[in-house]
Amino acid sequence: MNAGAITSSELLAAVASRELVGKNTVFAGIGLPTLAVSLAQRTVAPDIEIVYESGVCGAHPTHLPETIADSVLITGSEAVLSMPALFGYVLQGGRIDVGFLGAAQIDRWGNLNSSVIGDWHAPKVRLPGSGGAMEVMANSREVFVVMRRHDPRSLVAELDFCTSPGPDRALRDGIRPRGAGVTRVITDLGILARDGAGEELRLVATHPGVTVEQVRAATGWDLAVADELTTVEPPTEAELRLLREDVDPDRVYLR
Amino acid sequence: MHDPVAEADPRRADKTTTMREAIATHVTDGATVALEGFTHLIPTAAGHEIIRQGRKDLTIARMTADIVTDQLIAGGCVRKLVSSFVGNSTAGSLGELRRRIETGQPEPLEYEEYSHYGMICRYLAGAQRLPFYPLRSYAGSDVPAVNPDIRKVTSPYPGPDGEPEQVYVVPPLNPDVTIVHAQRADRAGNTQVWGLTGIQAEAVYAARTAIVVVEEVVADEVVRSDPNRTVIPAHAVDAVVECPGGAHPAFVQGYYDRDGEFYRAWSHISKDPDRLQRWLDEWVRGTADHAEYLAKLGAETRQRLAVGEAWSEPVNYGRRL
């Protein structure tokens, strides 16, 4: 297999899948998280349960889903819950180990913006908003963020607007946080990590061929670097084969 | 609001009517209208009829504001939107909604932002006629700063550590009318849903009046053979409209699939305001009703969205011997 032809989606999916060792219940969206969790089910976490925002728990789809509510996720699934049950009992009830989120902007504390670029009252770009992201952040034990493009417009010193706050902002608001917030940010340049409240994201690994200077230049704040900085292991042949031949043979998300 | 004493046996009355009549009777200018259905069972045909009848100044409540919301806004029906997600599923953007919010053209759209669970809790409070509903969201978020209806209170009970606990609350949402789409109902409105059941029951119970649009009106015995599948009982329903295909481009589990091509096309149609108006003229204002819209879609599209069979095992409810 030609390692040089590995796409960034394949790299991100493989790296994210390895982070799911030992996790039981994962809240995932469509796209890269689907690939990561599907690969983890075939490698490091065979019994992992995927929960979707639409209410589906334990999906066994016959086709790759196009949305979190795709009919192929419902037919043959283990349970379909109403919205109050999914958000109230599962999420707020504290049943989720790892939530996967994306965002337009993330800051050094792992707070996320998915609402607007610019001023909320007169935005340059109106983004979709929270959906369930705020609840995933507030209630999951930890959150993984996948950012396709690591650049200073996405990893920013100051969010234009905070949609989904991490535990540090919750504390400042006088409310005890429940989870650790964002613990891993997987980008096309490397992996940033933090353990929980009071910690900022630091660079813990770079992809092969990527320098620390490159990552720092692409980050909108003065990015801290871990002492024990490592290089990300590229996808193995087995991981690539599973992704390409089994998980997403039509390359819907493996762009 | 329902007055169970004043209404003569509202459970059993035949509430079937036409879409035209249901919208004309229950959706008035300036009303707050909830349209629910999470990707699945979206009441698109009802939205189109609201556009045909030219309703104005509506407040639309819809958790996932998507294509039908964009169409209602472009149709000149909406003054205000209450929502927790404004996007074209995973297929691109809502052109009209973004134009209204980003440029205020042709006129601004009032927007009230929540998270999904914020909206869910608003319906839960509304359905139960409670003054507010608490949730563990919004702590540290900027959303309460732009939505003063999201407020923080101190719990009257101590938290797990014995200290006072603060929590955000949201107000009840009691729409003038809630419209939902479902697989089937009997004539009185006992409504059965399978697959994603979303927030439809809560949105109906929260409403002052409720319209249920179904793929099929079925005999009472069909519903009564499987009462657990009745998500919305007749006592909460005011009108039943039979409208096959009424969720297109959304899907109805077991009836037809999502029209992914149309979702992707909508990003392009809605990007250009003139093209969007021409689309509305042709497909909504230019069709008399949903049957005409479906005929215009054509057999090929309906064939493309056809689904195969996957029956559930029957259950035995039992009977006394």
Coordinates of C-alpha atoms in Angstrom, one line a residue:
Chain A
M1 CA 0.0 0.0 0.0
N2 CA 1.3 3.4 -1.0
A3 CA 1.9 5.4 2.3
G4 CA 2.5 8.5 0.3
A5 CA -1.1 8.5 -0.9
I6 CA -2.6 8.7 2.6
T7 CA -5.3 11.4 2.8
S8 CA -5.7 13.7 5.7
S9 CA -9.1 12.1 6.4
E10 CA -7.4 8.7 6.7
L11 CA -4.8 10.0 9.0
L12 CA -7.3 11.9 11.2
A13 CA -9.6 8.8 11.4
A14 CA -6.8 6.4 12.2
V15 CA -5.4 8.7 14.9
A16 CA -8.8 9.4 16.5
S17 CA -9.7 5.7 16.5
R18 CA -6.7 4.8 18.6
E19 CA -7.8 7.4 21.2
L20 CA -10.9 5.3 21.8
V21 CA -9.1 2.4 23.6
G22 CA -11.0 1.6 26.8
K23 CA -14.0 3.8 26.0
N24 CA -17.6 2.3 26.2
T25 CA -20.0 4.9 25.0
V26 CA -19.2 7.5 22.3
F27 CA -21.4 10.3 21.1
A28 CA -20.5 10.8 17.4
G29 CA -21.5 12.9 14.5
I30 CA -21.3 12.0 10.8
G31 CA -18.1 12.2 8.8
L32 CA -14.7 11.8 10.5
P33 CA -16.1 10.7 13.8
T34 CA -18.1 8.0 12.0
L35 CA -14.9 6.8 10.4
A36 CA -12.9 6.9 13.6
V37 CA -15.5 5.0 15.7
S38 CA -16.2 2.4 12.9
L39 CA -12.4 1.8 12.7
A40 CA -12.1 1.5 16.5
Q41 CA -14.9 -1.0 16.5
R42 CA -12.8 -3.1 14.1
T43 CA -9.6 -2.6 16.0
V44 CA -9.1 -1.3 19.5
A45 CA -12.6 -1.1 20.9
P46 CA -14.9 -3.8 19.4
D47 CA -17.7 -3.3 21.9
I48 CA -17.9 0.5 21.8
E49 CA -21.5 1.9 21.6
I50 CA -22.1 4.8 19.3
V51 CA -24.9 7.1 20.3
Y52 CA -26.3 9.6 17.8
E53 CA -27.9 12.9 18.5
S54 CA -31.0 11.8 16.6
G55 CA -31.7 9.2 19.4
V56 CA -30.2 6.1 17.9
C57 CA -28.1 3.9 20.3
G58 CA -26.2 0.8 19.1
A59 CA -26.6 1.3 15.4
H60 CA -25.8 -1.6 13.0
P61 CA -26.1 0.2 9.6
T62 CA -26.0 -1.8 6.4
H63 CA -24.8 1.3 4.5
L64 CA -22.6 4.3 5.4
P65 CA -24.9 6.9 7.0
E66 CA -25.3 10.2 5.2
T67 CA -26.7 12.1 8.3
I68 CA -27.0 11.4 12.1
A69 CA -30.6 10.6 11.4
D70 CA -30.1 8.4 8.3
S71 CA -32.8 5.7 8.0
V72 CA -30.0 3.1 7.7
L73 CA -29.0 3.9 11.3
I74 CA -32.5 3.2 12.6
T75 CA -33.3 -0.1 10.9
G76 CA -31.5 -2.8 12.9
S77 CA -30.4 -0.5 15.7
E78 CA -30.6 -1.6 19.4
A79 CA -32.7 1.4 20.5
V80 CA -34.2 4.6 19.3
L81 CA -34.9 7.2 22.0
S82 CA -37.0 10.3 22.0
M83 CA -35.2 13.7 22.3
P84 CA -36.0 14.1 26.0
A85 CA -34.6 10.7 26.7
L86 CA -31.5 11.1 24.6
F87 CA -30.6 14.5 25.9
G88 CA -32.0 14.2 29.4
Y89 CA -31.2 10.6 30.4
V90 CA -28.2 9.7 28.2
L91 CA -26.3 13.0 27.9
Q92 CA -27.3 15.0 30.9
G93 CA -27.6 11.7 32.9
G94 CA -23.8 11.4 32.4
R95 CA -23.7 8.2 30.3
I96 CA -21.3 9.4 27.6
D97 CA -17.5 8.7 27.9
V98 CA -16.4 10.6 24.8
G99 CA -18.1 13.2 22.8
F100 CA -16.9 14.1 19.3
L101 CA -17.3 17.7 18.3
G102 CA -16.3 20.0 15.5
A103 CA -16.3 23.8 15.5
A104 CA -15.4 26.8 13.4
Q105 CA -13.2 28.1 16.2
I106 CA -11.5 26.7 19.3
D107 CA -9.4 28.5 21.9
R108 CA -6.5 27.4 24.1
W109 CA -8.9 26.2 26.9
G110 CA -11.0 24.1 24.4
N111 CA -14.0 26.4 24.3
L112 CA -15.8 26.2 21.0
N113 CA -17.6 28.5 18.6
S114 CA -20.1 27.2 16.1
S115 CA -22.5 30.2 16.1
V116 CA -21.1 33.2 14.2
I117 CA -18.0 34.7 12.7
G118 CA -18.0 38.4 13.7
D119 CA -20.6 40.0 16.0
W120 CA -23.6 37.8 16.9
H121 CA -26.0 40.7 16.2
A122 CA -24.4 41.5 12.8
P123 CA -22.4 38.4 11.9
K124 CA -20.1 38.2 8.9
V125 CA -21.0 34.5 8.7
R126 CA -23.9 32.8 10.4
L127 CA -22.9 29.3 11.3
P128 CA -25.4 26.5 12.3
G129 CA -25.2 27.1 16.0
S130 CA -25.0 24.7 18.9
G131 CA -27.3 21.9 18.0
G132 CA -26.4 19.5 20.8
A133 CA -22.8 20.5 21.0
M134 CA -23.3 22.5 24.1
E135 CA -24.8 19.5 25.8
V136 CA -22.1 17.2 24.6
M137 CA -19.5 19.5 26.0
A138 CA -21.2 20.1 29.3
N139 CA -22.1 16.4 30.0
S140 CA -19.5 14.0 28.4
R141 CA -16.6 12.8 30.5
E142 CA -14.3 14.2 27.8
V143 CA -14.5 15.6 24.3
F144 CA -12.4 15.0 21.3
V145 CA -12.3 17.6 18.6
V146 CA -11.3 16.9 15.0
M147 CA -10.2 20.0 13.0
R148 CA -9.5 19.3 9.3
R149 CA -7.5 22.5 8.9
H150 CA -5.1 23.7 11.6
D151 CA -4.8 27.5 11.0
P152 CA -4.9 30.7 13.0
R153 CA -8.5 31.4 11.8
S154 CA -9.7 28.2 13.5
L155 CA -7.3 27.9 16.5
V156 CA -7.8 31.4 17.9
A157 CA -6.7 33.5 20.9
E158 CA -10.2 34.9 21.3
L159 CA -13.5 33.2 20.1
D160 CA -15.8 35.6 18.3
F161 CA -18.6 33.9 20.3
C162 CA -18.5 31.0 22.8
T163 CA -21.3 28.5 21.9
S164 CA -20.0 25.4 23.8
P165 CA -17.9 26.3 26.9
G166 CA -15.4 24.1 28.6
P167 CA -15.1 23.7 32.4
D168 CA -13.0 26.8 32.9
R169 CA -15.7 29.1 31.6
A170 CA -18.4 27.2 33.5
L171 CA -16.5 27.7 36.7
R172 CA -16.2 31.5 36.0
D173 CA -20.0 31.5 35.6
G174 CA -20.4 30.0 39.1
I175 CA -21.4 26.6 38.0
R176 CA -19.4 23.4 38.8
P177 CA -18.5 21.7 35.5
R178 CA -19.2 18.0 35.2
G179 CA -16.7 16.7 32.6
A180 CA -13.2 17.6 31.6
G181 CA -14.2 19.4 28.4
V182 CA -11.9 19.0 25.4
T183 CA -9.0 16.7 26.1
R184 CA -7.8 16.0 22.6
V185 CA -7.7 18.1 19.4
I186 CA -6.7 16.1 16.4
T187 CA -5.7 18.3 13.4
D188 CA -3.9 17.9 10.1
L189 CA -0.7 19.0 11.8
G190 CA -0.7 17.0 15.0
I191 CA -2.4 16.4 18.4
L192 CA -3.1 18.9 21.1
A193 CA -4.1 17.7 24.6
R194 CA -5.2 18.9 28.0
D195 CA -6.4 17.0 31.0
G196 CA -9.2 19.2 32.4
A197 CA -10.1 22.5 34.1
G198 CA -7.2 24.9 34.6
E199 CA -5.1 23.4 31.8
E200 CA -4.5 24.8 28.4
L201 CA -4.0 22.8 25.2
R202 CA -0.5 21.9 24.5
L203 CA 1.1 20.2 21.5
V204 CA 1.8 16.6 22.4
A205 CA 2.5 15.1 18.9
T206 CA 3.2 16.2 15.4
H207 CA 2.4 14.3 12.2
P208 CA 5.5 12.9 10.4
G209 CA 7.4 15.7 8.6
V210 CA 5.6 18.5 10.5
T211 CA 7.8 20.8 12.7
V212 CA 6.9 22.5 16.0
E213 CA 7.5 25.9 14.4
Q214 CA 5.0 25.1 11.7
V215 CA 2.4 24.1 14.2
R216 CA 3.0 27.2 16.4
A217 CA 2.8 29.5 13.4
A218 CA -0.5 27.9 12.4
T219 CA -2.0 28.5 15.9
G220 CA -3.6 31.8 16.9
W221 CA -2.1 31.7 20.4
D222 CA 1.3 31.1 21.9
L223 CA 1.0 27.3 21.9
A224 CA 2.7 25.4 24.7
V225 CA 4.7 22.3 23.7
A226 CA 4.8 19.2 25.9
D227 CA 8.3 18.1 27.1
E228 CA 7.6 14.6 25.8
L229 CA 6.6 15.6 22.3
T230 CA 6.2 12.6 20.0
T231 CA 5.6 11.9 16.4
V232 CA 2.2 10.5 15.4
E233 CA 2.4 7.0 14.1
P234 CA 1.0 7.1 10.6
P235 CA -1.9 4.8 9.8
T236 CA -0.9 1.1 9.6
E237 CA -1.5 -1.0 6.5
A238 CA -4.2 -2.8 8.4
E239 CA -5.9 0.4 9.5
L240 CA -5.8 1.8 5.9
R241 CA -7.2 -1.5 4.5
L242 CA -10.1 -1.5 6.9
L243 CA -10.9 2.2 6.2
R244 CA -10.7 1.8 2.5
E245 CA -12.2 -1.6 1.9
D246 CA -14.5 -2.1 4.8
V247 CA -15.5 1.1 6.5
D248 CA -15.9 3.5 3.6
P249 CA -15.4 1.6 0.3
D250 CA -17.1 4.3 -1.7
R251 CA -14.9 7.0 -0.2
V252 CA -17.8 9.1 1.0
Y253 CA -15.9 10.6 3.9
L254 CA -12.4 9.5 3.0
R255 CA -11.8 12.4 0.8
Chain B
M1 CA -56.1 25.8 25.0
H2 CA -58.3 22.7 25.2
D3 CA -61.3 22.9 27.4
P4 CA -62.1 19.2 27.8
V5 CA -65.5 20.0 29.4
A6 CA -66.7 22.3 26.6
E7 CA -65.7 20.0 23.7
A8 CA -68.1 17.2 22.9
D9 CA -66.1 14.0 23.2
P10 CA -63.0 15.3 21.5
R11 CA -61.3 11.9 21.6
R12 CA -63.5 10.2 19.1
A13 CA -64.6 13.0 16.7
D14 CA -63.5 12.5 13.1
K15 CA -60.8 15.2 12.7
T16 CA -59.7 14.4 9.2
T17 CA -59.6 17.4 6.9
T18 CA -57.7 18.8 4.0
M19 CA -54.3 20.5 4.2
R20 CA -55.9 23.7 2.8
E21 CA -58.6 23.7 5.5
A22 CA -56.3 22.8 8.3
I23 CA -53.8 25.6 7.6
A24 CA -56.6 28.1 6.9
T25 CA -58.3 27.3 10.2
H26 CA -55.4 27.0 12.6
V27 CA -52.5 29.1 11.2
T28 CA -53.2 32.8 11.5
D29 CA -51.0 35.8 10.7
G30 CA -48.7 36.6 13.6
A31 CA -49.1 33.1 15.2
T32 CA -46.3 31.1 16.8
V33 CA -46.0 27.9 14.8
A34 CA -43.9 24.9 15.8
L35 CA -42.8 22.6 13.0
E36 CA -41.0 19.6 14.5
G37 CA -39.5 16.4 13.1
F38 CA -35.7 15.8 13.5
T39 CA -34.4 15.1 9.9
H40 CA -37.2 12.4 9.8
L41 CA -40.9 13.3 9.4
I42 CA -40.5 17.0 8.5
P43 CA -43.9 18.6 7.8
T44 CA -42.7 20.1 4.5
A45 CA -46.1 19.9 2.8
A46 CA -47.7 21.9 5.6
G47 CA -44.9 24.5 5.2
H48 CA -45.7 24.8 1.5
E49 CA -49.4 25.3 2.2
I50 CA -48.6 28.1 4.6
I51 CA -46.6 29.8 1.8
R52 CA -49.4 29.2 -0.7
Q53 CA -51.9 30.9 1.7
G54 CA -49.5 33.8 2.2
R55 CA -49.3 33.8 6.0
K56 CA -47.3 36.8 7.5
D57 CA -45.4 37.6 10.6
L58 CA -45.2 34.1 11.9
T59 CA -42.8 33.1 14.7
I60 CA -41.5 29.7 13.7
A61 CA -40.2 27.3 16.3
R62 CA -38.1 24.5 14.9
M63 CA -35.1 22.8 16.6
T64 CA -33.3 22.0 13.3
A65 CA -34.3 24.9 11.1
D66 CA -33.6 23.5 7.6
I67 CA -35.0 23.6 4.1
V68 CA -38.7 24.1 4.9
T69 CA -37.7 26.9 7.3
D70 CA -35.6 28.6 4.6
Q71 CA -38.6 28.2 2.2
L72 CA -41.0 29.8 4.7
I73 CA -38.6 32.7 5.3
A74 CA -38.1 33.2 1.5
G75 CA -41.9 32.9 1.2
G76 CA -42.3 36.1 3.3
C77 CA -44.1 34.2 6.1
V78 CA -41.6 34.6 9.0
R79 CA -40.8 37.5 11.3
K80 CA -39.0 35.5 13.9
L81 CA -37.2 32.2 14.2
V82 CA -36.7 30.2 17.4
S83 CA -34.2 27.4 16.9
S84 CA -31.1 25.5 18.1
F85 CA -29.6 24.6 14.7
V86 CA -29.8 26.5 11.4
G87 CA -28.3 24.4 8.7
N88 CA -29.0 22.3 5.6
S89 CA -28.4 19.0 7.3
T90 CA -25.0 17.9 6.1
A91 CA -25.6 19.2 2.6
G92 CA -24.5 22.9 2.7
S93 CA -26.2 26.2 3.6
L94 CA -29.6 27.8 4.0
G95 CA -29.2 30.7 1.6
E96 CA -32.2 32.8 2.5
L97 CA -31.7 32.4 6.3
R98 CA -28.0 33.4 6.1
R99 CA -28.8 36.4 3.8
R100 CA -31.5 37.6 6.3
I101 CA -29.2 37.3 9.3
E102 CA -25.9 38.4 7.7
T103 CA -27.1 41.3 5.5
G104 CA -30.6 42.0 6.8
Q105 CA -31.8 41.8 3.1
P106 CA -34.5 41.9 1.9
E107 CA -35.5 42.4 5.6
P108 CA -33.9 41.3 8.8
L109 CA -34.9 38.1 10.6
E110 CA -35.3 38.1 14.3
Y111 CA -33.4 35.1 15.6
E112 CA -33.6 33.5 19.1
E113 CA -30.8 31.0 19.7
Y114 CA -30.9 28.0 22.0
S115 CA -29.1 24.7 22.2
H116 CA -31.0 21.5 21.3
Y117 CA -31.7 20.6 25.0
G118 CA -32.7 24.2 25.6
M119 CA -35.4 23.8 23.0
I120 CA -36.4 20.4 24.3
C121 CA -36.7 21.7 27.8
R122 CA -38.9 24.6 26.5
Y123 CA -41.3 22.1 25.0
L124 CA -41.2 19.9 28.2
A125 CA -42.1 23.0 30.3
G126 CA -44.8 24.0 27.7
A127 CA -46.3 20.5 27.6
Q128 CA -46.5 20.3 31.4
R129 CA -47.6 23.9 31.8
L130 CA -44.6 24.6 34.1
P131 CA -43.2 28.1 34.5
F132 CA -39.6 27.1 33.5
Y133 CA -37.4 24.1 33.1
P134 CA -33.8 23.6 34.5
L135 CA -30.9 22.2 32.5
R136 CA -27.2 21.7 32.9
S137 CA -26.3 23.6 29.8
Y138 CA -25.3 27.3 29.1
A139 CA -22.8 27.5 32.0
G140 CA -20.1 29.8 30.6
S141 CA -21.7 30.1 27.1
D142 CA -22.3 33.4 25.4
V143 CA -25.8 32.3 24.3
P144 CA -27.5 33.7 27.4
A145 CA -25.9 37.1 26.7
V146 CA -27.8 37.2 23.4
N147 CA -30.9 35.5 24.6
P148 CA -32.2 37.1 27.9
D149 CA -34.9 34.5 28.2
I150 CA -32.2 32.0 29.3
R151 CA -31.8 32.8 33.0
K152 CA -29.8 31.5 35.9
V153 CA -31.4 30.6 39.3
T154 CA -30.3 29.1 42.6
S155 CA -31.7 25.7 43.2
P156 CA -33.9 25.7 46.4
Y157 CA -32.2 22.5 47.4
P158 CA -28.5 22.0 48.3
G159 CA -26.2 20.4 45.7
P160 CA -24.4 17.0 46.2
D161 CA -21.8 18.8 48.3
G162 CA -24.4 20.5 50.5
E163 CA -23.7 23.9 48.9
P164 CA -26.2 26.0 47.0
E165 CA -26.3 25.0 43.3
Q166 CA -26.9 27.4 40.4
V167 CA -28.6 26.2 37.3
Y168 CA -29.8 27.7 34.0
V169 CA -33.5 27.6 33.2
V170 CA -35.5 28.2 30.0
P171 CA -39.1 29.4 29.7
P172 CA -42.0 27.3 28.4
L173 CA -42.8 27.3 24.7
N174 CA -46.5 27.1 24.0
P175 CA -47.0 27.4 20.3
D176 CA -50.4 28.6 19.0
V177 CA -50.2 25.6 16.7
T178 CA -47.8 22.7 16.4
I179 CA -47.6 20.8 13.1
V180 CA -46.0 17.4 12.9
H181 CA -45.8 14.7 10.3
A182 CA -46.2 11.0 11.1
Q183 CA -46.6 7.6 9.5
R184 CA -50.2 7.0 10.4
A185 CA -53.2 8.0 12.5
D186 CA -56.8 7.0 12.9
R187 CA -59.5 9.5 12.1
A188 CA -59.6 10.9 15.6
G189 CA -55.8 11.6 15.6
N190 CA -54.3 8.7 17.6
T191 CA -50.9 9.1 15.9
Q192 CA -48.3 6.3 15.4
V193 CA -44.7 7.0 14.8
W194 CA -41.7 4.6 14.4
G195 CA -38.1 5.3 13.8
L196 CA -37.0 8.7 15.2
T197 CA -39.7 10.0 17.4
G198 CA -37.8 13.3 18.2
I199 CA -39.7 15.9 20.1
Q200 CA -43.0 15.6 18.3
A201 CA -45.1 14.5 21.3
E202 CA -43.9 17.2 23.5
A203 CA -44.3 19.9 20.8
V204 CA -47.9 18.7 20.3
Y205 CA -48.8 18.7 24.0
A206 CA -47.2 22.1 24.4
A207 CA -49.4 23.6 21.7
R208 CA -52.8 25.3 22.0
T209 CA -53.9 23.5 18.8
A210 CA -52.2 20.7 16.9
I211 CA -52.2 19.5 13.3
V212 CA -51.0 16.0 12.5
V213 CA -50.1 15.2 8.9
V214 CA -49.9 11.5 8.1
E215 CA -48.9 9.3 5.2
E216 CA -52.0 7.2 5.9
V217 CA -55.2 7.5 7.8
V218 CA -55.9 4.0 9.0
A219 CA -58.8 2.1 10.7
D220 CA -59.2 2.4 14.5
E221 CA -58.4 -1.3 14.8
V222 CA -55.0 -0.8 13.2
V223 CA -54.0 1.6 15.9
R224 CA -55.6 -0.4 18.6
S225 CA -53.6 -3.5 17.6
D226 CA -50.4 -1.8 18.7
P227 CA -51.1 1.0 21.2
N228 CA -47.5 1.3 22.3
R229 CA -46.7 2.8 18.9
T230 CA -49.1 5.7 19.5
V231 CA -46.8 8.5 20.3
I232 CA -49.5 11.2 20.2
P233 CA -53.0 10.3 21.5
A234 CA -56.2 11.8 19.9
H235 CA -56.9 14.0 22.9
A236 CA -54.0 16.2 22.0
V237 CA -54.9 16.5 18.3
D238 CA -57.2 19.0 16.6
A239 CA -56.8 18.1 12.9
V240 CA -55.7 15.1 10.9
V241 CA -54.5 15.5 7.4
E242 CA -53.7 12.6 5.1
C243 CA -50.9 13.7 2.8
P244 CA -48.7 10.9 1.3
G245 CA -45.2 12.0 0.5
G246 CA -45.7 15.1 2.6
A247 CA -42.2 15.1 4.2
H248 CA -40.2 15.2 1.0
P249 CA -37.2 15.9 0.8
A250 CA -37.1 14.4 4.3
F251 CA -37.7 10.7 4.8
V252 CA -40.4 8.7 6.5
Q253 CA -39.2 5.5 8.0
G254 CA -40.6 2.5 6.1
Y255 CA -42.3 4.7 3.4
Y256 CA -39.6 6.6 1.5
D257 CA -36.0 7.7 1.8
R258 CA -34.3 11.1 2.2
D259 CA -33.8 12.9 -1.1
G260 CA -30.1 13.6 -0.7
E261 CA -29.9 15.1 -4.2
F262 CA -32.5 17.7 -3.3
Y263 CA -30.7 18.6 -0.1
R264 CA -27.5 19.2 -2.0
A265 CA -29.4 21.1 -4.7
W266 CA -31.0 23.4 -2.1
S267 CA -27.6 25.0 -1.3
H268 CA -27.4 26.2 -4.9
I269 CA -31.1 27.1 -5.3
S270 CA -31.1 29.2 -2.1
K271 CA -27.8 30.9 -2.8
D272 CA -29.4 33.2 -5.4
P273 CA -32.5 35.0 -4.2
D274 CA -34.0 35.3 -7.7
R275 CA -33.5 31.6 -8.4
L276 CA -35.0 30.8 -5.0
Q277 CA -38.1 32.9 -5.7
R278 CA -38.5 31.3 -9.1
W279 CA -38.3 27.9 -7.4
L280 CA -41.0 28.9 -5.0
D281 CA -43.1 30.2 -7.9
E282 CA -42.8 27.0 -9.8
W283 CA -42.9 24.3 -7.1
V284 CA -45.0 25.9 -4.3
R285 CA -47.1 28.9 -5.4
G286 CA -47.4 27.3 -8.8
T287 CA -48.9 24.0 -7.5
A288 CA -52.4 23.8 -6.2
D289 CA -51.5 21.3 -3.4
H290 CA -49.0 18.7 -2.4
A291 CA -50.4 16.1 -4.8
E292 CA -49.5 18.4 -7.7
Y293 CA -46.1 18.9 -6.2
L294 CA -45.6 15.2 -6.0
A295 CA -46.8 14.6 -9.6
K296 CA -44.3 17.3 -10.7
L297 CA -41.5 15.5 -8.8
G298 CA -42.3 12.6 -11.1
A299 CA -42.3 8.8 -10.9
E300 CA -38.5 8.6 -11.4
T301 CA -37.8 10.6 -8.2
R302 CA -40.3 8.6 -6.2
Q303 CA -38.7 5.4 -7.5
R304 CA -35.3 6.6 -6.5
L305 CA -36.6 7.2 -2.9
A306 CA -38.4 3.9 -2.6
V307 CA -37.4 1.7 0.3
G308 CA -37.4 -2.1 0.8
E309 CA -39.1 -4.0 3.6
A310 CA -37.7 -4.6 7.1
W311 CA -40.7 -5.8 9.3
S312 CA -40.5 -5.9 13.0
E313 CA -41.5 -9.1 14.8
P314 CA -45.1 -8.9 16.0
V315 CA -45.6 -8.6 19.7
N316 CA -48.3 -10.4 21.7
Y317 CA -50.4 -8.0 23.8
G318 CA -52.3 -10.9 25.2
R319 CA -56.0 -11.1 26.1
R320 CA -58.0 -12.4 29.0
L321 CA -59.4 -15.9 28.2

